[in-house]
Coordinates of C-alpha atoms in Angstrom, one line a residue:
M119 CA -83.6 -50.7 35.3
Q120 CA -80.9 -49.2 33.0
P121 CA -80.0 -50.4 29.5
F122 CA -77.7 -53.4 29.6
R123 CA -76.4 -56.3 27.4
I124 CA -77.3 -59.9 28.1
A125 CA -75.8 -63.0 26.6
L126 CA -77.5 -66.4 26.5
C127 CA -75.1 -69.4 26.0
Q128 CA -76.9 -72.0 23.9
V129 CA -74.4 -74.9 24.3
R130 CA -74.5 -78.3 22.8
A131 CA -75.9 -81.0 25.2
G132 CA -73.7 -83.8 26.2
D133 CA -74.2 -87.1 28.1
I134 CA -73.0 -87.5 31.7
E135 CA -70.3 -89.8 30.2
E136 CA -68.7 -86.8 28.4
P137 CA -68.5 -84.1 31.1
E138 CA -65.1 -82.6 30.0
R139 CA -66.5 -81.9 26.5
N140 CA -69.5 -80.3 28.1
L141 CA -67.3 -78.1 30.3
Q142 CA -65.0 -77.0 27.5
N143 CA -68.0 -76.0 25.4
I144 CA -69.3 -74.0 28.3
L145 CA -66.0 -72.2 28.9
R146 CA -65.7 -71.2 25.2
A147 CA -69.3 -69.8 25.3
L148 CA -68.5 -67.9 28.5
D149 CA -65.5 -66.3 26.9
A150 CA -67.5 -65.4 23.7
A151 CA -70.2 -63.7 25.9
G152 CA -67.5 -61.7 27.6
E153 CA -65.9 -60.7 24.3
A154 CA -69.4 -59.5 23.2
G155 CA -69.6 -57.1 26.1
A156 CA -72.3 -58.9 28.0
Q157 CA -73.1 -57.6 31.5
L158 CA -75.3 -60.6 32.5
V159 CA -74.7 -64.1 31.1
V160 CA -77.0 -67.1 31.4
L161 CA -76.2 -70.8 31.0
P162 CA -78.9 -73.5 30.4
E163 CA -80.3 -75.9 33.0
C164 CA -77.8 -78.3 34.5
S165 CA -75.1 -77.3 32.0
Y166 CA -72.7 -79.2 34.2
P167 CA -72.2 -82.0 34.5
A168 CA -75.4 -82.9 32.5
Y169 CA -79.2 -82.8 32.9
Y170 CA -79.9 -86.6 32.8
L171 CA -77.6 -87.7 35.6
K172 CA -78.7 -91.3 35.9
N173 CA -78.2 -91.3 39.7
A174 CA -77.9 -88.9 42.6
S175 CA -74.0 -89.1 42.8
P176 CA -72.7 -87.6 39.5
Y177 CA -69.6 -86.1 41.2
E178 CA -68.5 -89.5 42.4
R179 CA -67.7 -90.4 38.7
A180 CA -64.0 -90.3 38.0
D181 CA -64.4 -88.2 34.9
V182 CA -66.6 -85.5 36.5
R183 CA -64.7 -82.6 38.1
D184 CA -65.6 -81.5 41.6
F185 CA -68.4 -79.0 41.9
E186 CA -66.0 -76.6 43.7
E187 CA -63.5 -76.8 40.9
V188 CA -66.1 -76.1 38.2
S189 CA -67.6 -73.3 40.2
A190 CA -64.1 -71.7 40.4
L191 CA -63.8 -71.8 36.6
F192 CA -67.2 -70.1 36.2
A193 CA -66.3 -67.6 38.9
D194 CA -63.0 -66.9 37.1
A195 CA -64.9 -66.2 33.8
A196 CA -67.2 -63.8 35.5
R197 CA -64.3 -62.0 37.1
R198 CA -62.1 -61.8 34.0
H199 CA -65.0 -60.4 31.9
G200 CA -66.7 -58.4 34.6
Y201 CA -70.2 -59.8 34.2
W202 CA -72.9 -61.4 36.3
L203 CA -73.3 -65.1 35.6
A204 CA -76.3 -67.4 36.3
A205 CA -75.0 -70.9 35.7
G206 CA -77.2 -74.0 35.6
M207 CA -75.5 -76.7 37.7
A208 CA -76.3 -79.8 39.7
V209 CA -75.4 -78.7 43.2
P210 CA -74.3 -81.4 45.8
H211 CA -75.2 -80.9 49.5
S212 CA -73.7 -82.3 52.7
H213 CA -76.9 -84.3 53.4
G214 CA -76.4 -86.3 50.2
K215 CA -79.0 -84.7 48.1
L216 CA -78.7 -82.5 44.9
T217 CA -80.5 -79.4 43.8
N218 CA -81.0 -78.3 40.2
S219 CA -79.8 -74.8 40.6
A220 CA -79.0 -71.5 39.1
V221 CA -75.7 -70.6 40.8
V222 CA -75.2 -66.8 40.6
F223 CA -71.7 -65.2 40.5
G224 CA -71.0 -61.5 40.6
P225 CA -68.6 -59.5 38.3
D226 CA -66.0 -59.8 41.1
G227 CA -66.2 -63.6 40.8
E228 CA -67.8 -64.0 44.2
G229 CA -70.8 -66.3 44.7
R230 CA -74.0 -64.3 45.3
G231 CA -76.3 -67.2 46.0
R232 CA -78.5 -69.6 44.1
Y233 CA -82.0 -70.5 43.0
D234 CA -83.2 -74.1 43.3
K235 CA -85.7 -75.5 40.8
S236 CA -89.1 -75.7 42.5
F237 CA -91.4 -77.5 40.0
L238 CA -89.5 -80.8 39.4
W239 CA -90.1 -82.5 36.1
H240 CA -90.5 -86.2 35.7
F241 CA -87.2 -88.0 36.7
D242 CA -85.9 -84.7 38.3
S243 CA -87.2 -86.0 41.6
N244 CA -85.1 -89.1 41.4
W245 CA -82.0 -87.1 42.3
F246 CA -83.0 -83.5 43.0
E247 CA -84.9 -82.0 46.0
R248 CA -87.0 -79.0 45.2
G249 CA -86.4 -75.4 46.1
R250 CA -88.8 -73.3 48.2
E251 CA -87.5 -69.7 47.8
F252 CA -87.6 -67.2 45.0
P253 CA -84.6 -64.8 45.4
V254 CA -83.9 -61.7 43.4
W255 CA -80.5 -60.1 42.8
D256 CA -79.8 -56.4 42.3
A257 CA -77.1 -56.1 39.7
G258 CA -77.2 -52.3 39.7
F259 CA -78.3 -52.0 36.1
A260 CA -81.3 -54.3 36.8
R261 CA -83.0 -56.6 39.4
F262 CA -83.2 -60.2 38.2
G263 CA -84.5 -63.5 39.4
A264 CA -84.2 -66.9 37.9
L265 CA -86.4 -69.9 37.3
I266 CA -85.6 -73.2 35.8
C267 CA -87.4 -74.9 32.8
A268 CA -90.6 -76.5 34.1
D269 CA -90.9 -73.7 36.7
G270 CA -92.2 -71.6 33.8
R271 CA -95.3 -73.8 33.7
Q272 CA -96.4 -72.8 37.2
P273 CA -97.7 -69.2 37.2
E274 CA -96.9 -68.7 40.9
I275 CA -93.2 -68.9 40.4
A276 CA -92.7 -66.1 37.9
R277 CA -95.3 -64.1 39.7
S278 CA -93.4 -64.5 43.0
L279 CA -90.2 -63.3 41.3
A280 CA -91.9 -60.2 39.9
L281 CA -93.5 -59.4 43.2
H282 CA -90.1 -59.7 44.8
G283 CA -88.9 -57.0 42.5
A284 CA -87.5 -58.7 39.5
E285 CA -87.4 -56.6 36.3
V286 CA -85.8 -59.5 34.3
I287 CA -86.6 -63.2 34.8
L288 CA -83.9 -65.6 33.6
D289 CA -85.0 -69.0 32.5
L290 CA -82.2 -71.6 32.7
T291 CA -83.9 -74.3 30.7
A292 CA -83.6 -77.6 29.0
W293 CA -86.7 -77.5 26.7
V294 CA -87.3 -80.9 25.2
S295 CA -88.8 -81.4 21.8
S296 CA -89.5 -83.8 19.0
G297 CA -89.8 -83.5 15.2
R298 CA -88.7 -84.7 11.8
E299 CA -86.4 -81.8 11.1
S300 CA -83.8 -80.6 13.7
A301 CA -84.1 -77.0 12.3
Q302 CA -87.8 -76.9 13.1
L303 CA -87.8 -78.1 16.7
S304 CA -89.8 -76.1 19.2
N305 CA -91.5 -76.3 22.6
T306 CA -94.7 -74.9 24.2
Q307 CA -92.6 -72.9 26.7
C308 CA -91.0 -70.8 24.0
E309 CA -94.2 -70.7 21.9
Y310 CA -96.6 -69.4 24.6
F311 CA -95.7 -70.0 28.2
M312 CA -92.8 -67.7 28.5
P313 CA -94.3 -64.9 26.4
V314 CA -97.3 -65.0 28.7
R315 CA -95.1 -64.9 31.8
A316 CA -93.4 -61.8 30.5
F317 CA -96.7 -60.2 29.5
E318 CA -98.7 -60.9 32.7
N319 CA -95.9 -59.7 35.0
G320 CA -94.6 -56.8 32.9
V321 CA -91.0 -58.1 32.9
W322 CA -88.3 -59.1 30.4
V323 CA -87.7 -62.8 30.1
A324 CA -84.4 -64.3 28.8
A325 CA -84.1 -68.0 28.3
A326 CA -81.0 -70.0 27.6
D327 CA -81.5 -73.6 26.3
K328 CA -79.4 -76.5 25.2
W329 CA -79.4 -78.0 21.7
G330 CA -78.7 -81.5 20.6
T331 CA -79.4 -84.7 22.6
E332 CA -78.7 -86.5 25.8
A333 CA -79.0 -90.2 26.7
G334 CA -80.2 -91.0 23.2
S335 CA -83.7 -90.1 24.0
I336 CA -83.8 -86.4 25.2
V337 CA -83.9 -83.9 22.3
Y338 CA -83.5 -80.2 23.1
A339 CA -85.3 -77.4 21.2
G340 CA -82.7 -74.7 21.3
R341 CA -84.6 -71.5 20.7
S342 CA -82.8 -69.4 23.4
L343 CA -84.6 -66.1 23.3
V344 CA -85.4 -62.7 24.8
I345 CA -89.0 -61.6 25.3
D346 CA -90.0 -58.1 26.1
P347 CA -92.6 -57.1 28.8
S348 CA -95.4 -56.9 26.2
G349 CA -94.8 -60.6 25.3
V350 CA -93.0 -60.0 22.0
T351 CA -90.0 -62.2 21.2
R352 CA -87.2 -59.9 20.3
V353 CA -84.6 -62.4 19.3
C354 CA -84.5 -66.2 19.1
A355 CA -81.7 -68.7 18.3
P356 CA -82.1 -71.6 15.9
S357 CA -82.9 -75.0 17.3
D358 CA -80.0 -76.9 15.8
E359 CA -76.7 -75.1 16.4
E360 CA -74.5 -73.6 19.1
S361 CA -75.1 -69.9 19.6
V362 CA -74.4 -67.1 22.0
V363 CA -77.4 -64.8 21.8
V364 CA -76.5 -61.2 22.6
Y365 CA -79.2 -58.6 23.1
D366 CA -79.4 -55.1 24.6
L367 CA -82.3 -54.7 27.0
E368 CA -83.8 -51.3 27.7
P369 CA -86.3 -50.0 30.2
M370 CA -89.8 -50.7 29.0
V371 CA -92.9 -49.7 31.0
V372 CA -96.1 -51.7 30.3
G373 CA -99.4 -51.6 32.2
I374 CA -100.5 -54.9 33.7
V375 CA -103.9 -55.6 35.1
P376 CA -103.9 -54.7 38.8
R377 CA -103.9 -57.6 41.2
R378 CA -106.4 -58.2 44.1
P379 CA -104.6 -60.4 46.6
A380 CA -107.5 -60.5 48.9
L381 CA -109.3 -62.8 46.3
Y382 CA -106.4 -65.3 46.1
R383 CA -106.7 -66.9 49.5
T384 CA -107.1 -70.4 48.2
L385 CA -103.8 -70.2 46.3
G386 CA -102.0 -70.3 49.7
E387 CA -104.0 -73.3 51.1
P388 CA -102.8 -77.0 51.0
A389 CA -104.0 -79.1 48.1
V390 CA -105.6 -81.6 50.4
G391 CA -108.4 -79.1 51.3
Q392 CA -109.1 -77.8 47.8
P393 CA -112.4 -78.7 46.1
T394 CA -110.6 -79.9 43.1
M395 CA -109.2 -82.9 45.1
K396 CA -112.7 -84.1 45.7
V397 CA -113.5 -83.6 42.0
L398 CA -110.4 -85.6 41.0
S399 CA -111.6 -88.6 43.1
E400 CA -115.0 -88.8 41.5
P401 CA -115.7 -92.0 39.5
L402 CA -116.0 -91.2 35.8
V403 CA -116.5 -93.2 32.6
P404 CA -114.5 -91.3 29.9
A405 CA -116.5 -92.9 27.0
L406 CA -119.7 -91.4 28.3
A407 CA -118.2 -87.9 28.9
N408 CA -117.7 -86.6 25.4
R409 CA -119.5 -83.3 24.8
R410 CA -119.4 -80.5 22.3
V411 CA -118.5 -76.8 23.0
A412 CA -119.1 -74.0 20.6
V413 CA -117.4 -70.5 20.6
V414 CA -118.9 -67.6 18.8
P415 CA -117.1 -64.3 18.1
S416 CA -119.0 -61.2 19.1
N417 CA -120.3 -58.7 16.6
G418 CA -119.9 -55.8 19.0
T419 CA -123.5 -55.0 20.1
F420 CA -125.8 -57.0 22.5
N421 CA -128.9 -58.3 20.8
A422 CA -130.8 -61.0 22.7
S423 CA -133.0 -62.2 19.8
T424 CA -129.9 -62.7 17.5
I425 CA -128.0 -64.6 20.2
A426 CA -131.0 -66.8 21.0
A427 CA -131.4 -67.7 17.3
R428 CA -127.7 -68.5 17.0
Y429 CA -127.8 -70.6 20.1
R430 CA -130.7 -72.7 18.8
E431 CA -128.7 -73.3 15.6
L432 CA -125.7 -74.5 17.5
R433 CA -127.8 -76.7 19.8
A434 CA -129.1 -78.4 16.7
Q435 CA -125.5 -79.2 15.9
D436 CA -125.1 -80.9 19.3
A437 CA -123.3 -78.0 21.1
D438 CA -123.8 -78.6 24.8
L439 CA -122.2 -75.3 25.8
V440 CA -122.1 -72.2 23.7
V441 CA -119.8 -69.3 24.6
F442 CA -120.4 -66.0 23.0
G443 CA -117.8 -63.2 22.9
G444 CA -118.3 -60.1 25.0
E445 CA -120.8 -57.5 23.6
D446 CA -121.4 -53.9 24.4
G447 CA -124.9 -53.3 26.0
P448 CA -127.0 -50.6 27.5
E449 CA -127.5 -50.3 31.2
G450 CA -130.4 -52.5 32.3
W451 CA -129.6 -55.1 29.5
Q452 CA -130.6 -57.8 31.9
V453 CA -134.3 -57.1 31.0
E454 CA -133.6 -59.1 27.8
L455 CA -132.4 -62.2 29.6
P456 CA -135.8 -63.9 29.6
A457 CA -135.5 -64.4 25.8
L458 CA -132.2 -66.2 26.3
E459 CA -133.4 -68.2 29.3
A460 CA -136.4 -69.3 27.2
A461 CA -134.1 -70.5 24.4
V462 CA -132.0 -72.5 26.9
R463 CA -135.0 -74.1 28.6
E464 CA -136.5 -75.1 25.2
A465 CA -133.3 -76.3 23.6
G466 CA -131.3 -77.5 26.6
G467 CA -127.6 -77.1 27.1
A468 CA -125.9 -74.0 28.5
L469 CA -125.1 -70.6 27.2
V470 CA -122.4 -68.1 28.2
L471 CA -122.4 -64.5 27.3
G472 CA -120.4 -61.4 28.2
V473 CA -121.9 -57.9 28.3
A474 CA -120.1 -54.6 29.0
T475 CA -121.7 -51.3 29.8
T476 CA -120.2 -47.8 29.8
G477 CA -121.0 -44.6 31.6
C478 CA -121.4 -43.8 35.3
S479 CA -121.9 -47.5 36.1
A480 CA -119.4 -49.0 33.7
H481 CA -119.1 -52.7 34.4
Q482 CA -118.4 -56.0 32.7
S483 CA -120.4 -59.2 33.3
T484 CA -120.4 -62.8 32.1
V485 CA -123.7 -64.7 32.4
L486 CA -124.1 -68.5 32.5
I487 CA -127.6 -69.7 31.6
T488 CA -128.7 -73.3 32.2
P489 CA -132.2 -74.7 32.2
E490 CA -132.2 -74.5 36.0
A491 CA -130.6 -71.1 36.7
T492 CA -129.0 -67.9 35.5
I493 CA -125.8 -66.8 37.1
E494 CA -124.2 -63.4 36.6
H495 CA -120.5 -62.9 37.4
N496 CA -119.1 -59.4 37.5
A497 CA -115.5 -59.0 36.5
T498 CA -113.2 -58.9 39.5
H499 CA -110.2 -57.4 37.6
G500 CA -110.0 -54.7 35.1
R501 CA -109.5 -50.9 34.6
G502 CA -112.1 -48.2 34.5
I503 CA -114.9 -50.4 35.6
Q504 CA -116.8 -51.2 38.8
L505 CA -115.2 -54.5 40.1
G506 CA -117.1 -57.5 41.4
A507 CA -116.4 -58.7 44.9
A508 CA -116.0 -62.5 44.4
P509 CA -114.6 -65.1 41.9
S510 CA -117.0 -66.9 39.6
P511 CA -118.8 -69.9 41.1
V512 CA -118.2 -73.3 39.7
V513 CA -121.4 -74.8 38.2
P514 CA -122.1 -78.4 37.1
T515 CA -123.2 -78.6 33.5
P516 CA -123.4 -81.3 30.8
V517 CA -119.8 -80.6 29.8
G518 CA -118.4 -80.7 33.3
N519 CA -117.9 -78.1 36.0
V520 CA -117.9 -74.7 34.4
A521 CA -116.5 -71.4 35.8
L522 CA -116.5 -68.0 34.2
M523 CA -113.9 -65.3 33.4
C524 CA -114.9 -61.9 32.2
G525 CA -112.8 -59.3 30.3
D526 CA -109.4 -58.7 31.7
E527 CA -109.7 -61.5 34.3
G528 CA -107.9 -63.9 31.9
F529 CA -104.8 -61.7 31.9
V530 CA -104.4 -62.3 35.7
P531 CA -103.1 -65.9 36.3
E532 CA -104.4 -66.1 39.8
V533 CA -108.0 -66.0 38.5
A534 CA -107.9 -69.1 36.4
R535 CA -105.7 -70.8 39.0
G536 CA -108.3 -70.3 41.7
L537 CA -111.1 -71.6 39.5
M538 CA -109.2 -74.8 38.7
L539 CA -108.5 -75.3 42.5
A540 CA -112.3 -74.7 43.0
G541 CA -113.0 -77.7 40.8
A542 CA -113.5 -76.2 37.3
D543 CA -113.1 -78.6 34.3
L544 CA -113.7 -75.8 31.8
V545 CA -113.4 -72.0 32.0
A546 CA -115.6 -70.0 29.7
W547 CA -114.0 -66.6 29.0
A548 CA -116.0 -63.9 27.5
A549 CA -113.4 -61.3 26.5
F550 CA -114.2 -58.0 24.7
R551 CA -111.6 -56.4 22.6
P552 CA -108.9 -58.1 20.5
H553 CA -105.4 -58.3 21.9
P554 CA -102.3 -59.8 20.2
M555 CA -101.7 -62.0 23.3
L556 CA -105.2 -63.6 23.6
D557 CA -104.5 -66.9 21.8
A558 CA -101.3 -67.4 23.8
I559 CA -103.0 -66.6 27.1
V560 CA -105.9 -69.0 26.4
R561 CA -103.4 -71.8 25.7
T562 CA -101.4 -71.0 28.8
R563 CA -104.4 -70.9 31.1
A564 CA -105.5 -74.2 29.8
D565 CA -102.1 -75.9 29.9
E566 CA -100.9 -74.6 33.3
N567 CA -104.2 -75.7 35.0
R568 CA -104.9 -78.8 32.8
I569 CA -108.4 -77.6 32.0
F570 CA -110.4 -76.6 28.9
V571 CA -110.7 -72.9 28.1
A572 CA -113.3 -71.7 25.7
A573 CA -112.9 -68.1 24.8
A574 CA -114.5 -65.6 22.5
W575 CA -114.1 -61.9 21.8
E576 CA -114.7 -59.4 19.0
D577 CA -114.1 -61.2 15.6
A578 CA -112.3 -64.2 17.1
A579 CA -112.8 -67.3 19.2
V580 CA -110.8 -70.3 20.4
V581 CA -111.0 -73.6 22.4
A582 CA -107.9 -74.9 24.0
G583 CA -107.5 -78.4 25.6
P584 CA -105.8 -79.3 28.9
T585 CA -102.4 -79.7 27.2
G586 CA -102.7 -76.2 25.6
A587 CA -103.5 -77.7 22.2
L588 CA -105.9 -75.6 20.0
L589 CA -109.1 -77.6 19.4
A590 CA -111.0 -75.0 17.5
V591 CA -110.0 -71.6 16.1
S592 CA -112.3 -69.2 14.3
P593 CA -111.0 -67.5 11.1
R594 CA -110.2 -64.0 12.1
G595 CA -112.9 -61.4 11.2
S596 CA -115.3 -64.1 9.9
A597 CA -117.8 -64.2 12.9
V598 CA -117.9 -68.0 12.2
A599 CA -118.8 -70.2 15.2
M600 CA -116.5 -73.1 15.8
T601 CA -117.1 -76.3 17.8
A602 CA -114.8 -78.8 19.6
T603 CA -115.2 -82.0 21.5
V604 CA -114.3 -81.8 25.2
N605 CA -114.2 -84.6 27.8
K606 CA -113.9 -83.8 31.4
A607 CA -111.9 -86.9 32.0
L608 CA -109.0 -85.1 30.3
S609 CA -109.3 -82.1 32.6
R610 CA -109.0 -84.4 35.6
M611 CA -105.6 -85.8 34.5
K612 CA -103.4 -83.2 36.3
E613 CA -100.0 -84.8 35.6
M614 CA -97.9 -83.0 33.0
A615 CA -95.4 -85.8 33.2
P616 CA -95.0 -88.8 35.5
G617 CA -94.8 -87.5 39.0
T618 CA -95.3 -83.9 37.9
D619 CA -98.8 -82.8 39.0
V620 CA -100.1 -79.2 38.7
V621 CA -102.2 -79.6 41.9
R622 CA -100.3 -81.9 44.1
N623 CA -96.8 -80.5 43.3
R624 CA -97.7 -76.9 44.1
L625 CA -96.0 -75.3 47.1
P626 CA -98.7 -73.0 48.6
E627 CA -96.6 -72.3 51.7
A628 CA -94.0 -70.7 49.5
Y629 CA -96.5 -68.4 47.7
G630 CA -96.9 -65.8 50.4
A631 CA -96.0 -62.9 48.1
L632 CA -99.1 -63.6 46.1
L633 CA -101.4 -63.0 49.1
R634 CA -99.8 -59.8 50.4

């Protein structure tokens, strides 16, 4: 990758009944991007003719220009200004269906292909068919791929683009929002999903969104932005006005946690055979499923008697599961486990603890202790440690089916994804050292899998619900334990929107790159 300038055209949304106004806004924004010296330009999702199409035949309307005519106008803008253009368009096909696509034009005005939205959102499926390929374009100055809006909620899509060589991921989006003040609108994708996608893949992310409303019921968040490979948002547009966001991207090398594709076999298997499908069909009375989970920041050094005393205190406060942050311990620390096992047998519930050792046999482990058994899971991902050979088991507990993550495993989206597919309702993550992305990663892992995530590390802890909402957050540096109510019924509701299911709408046959 070489330094280059990108422009994100945040155009005002318009109804399908006003396509010409939409088009003229777009053409003005494309000229402004060219005048700013952009080398790569991005338009939002379905910039033309609109996002909410009302039916599958938008180009049959008398006031909507032909797809070919509009494409020629976009191609002309790319040619006149000499930039690459990724344009969000509803693309008609000869078999009568549409795709929600990023249509890519080169600086010579020639069409270079398209990406079709894969993870269709809500009424998308009424008129769009989904894409199944994840192309990457080489612009000379950078290799880029594209995803579209809800695609950012599925970790496999951005990961596939990165594995195909993308250094920059374009997000052609239509982030919806709600709020009292237009200037304060936001969306979970710009808050944590897309920063995490940049961070976990070590790529730049550039998202172009609309602003305003469509159909009197769809409100857009604006917030077109550029995120660097460390997950830091470099520039962000307001939510309530037209804007052409211009930013100069530069090469930036960040280290990501190495992948282990041999452990991801289940990600390529059909949903029908996944253990989670059996879990989702189990009868359940939600009113009887409320439980309490506690998270406890670590104080840095493993001490079994201190942990046992803290555990008993939290059990007295009705915590059914207590997750302690990762501690540093000596080799052979397992000899102190009987004290913790005794506390759990006496008080009931379940305890999770992470321990890291250094030296010749450096490793990181997370332990789950229930009255019936003690399970030790060795971290399968990380740097400078001996790696475990298998993912965590999924264990029935009073709070639901619990699985474990240890250390850097949470930074790798395939790990939590596999645990959800294995039937986990809650993932207990014992992390070790603070990191600026940890809160965002916890929320993303919970939201993208529709599970609970309870995480604790040095001086901080958090519980996130299946929608990514923060249910409990410890004051930084306080070592205060926090509790939250969880209900496994919520983790078994896998629809993000009507007809948009995080399990049933995956495309495992398209995720071959993840397994290679």
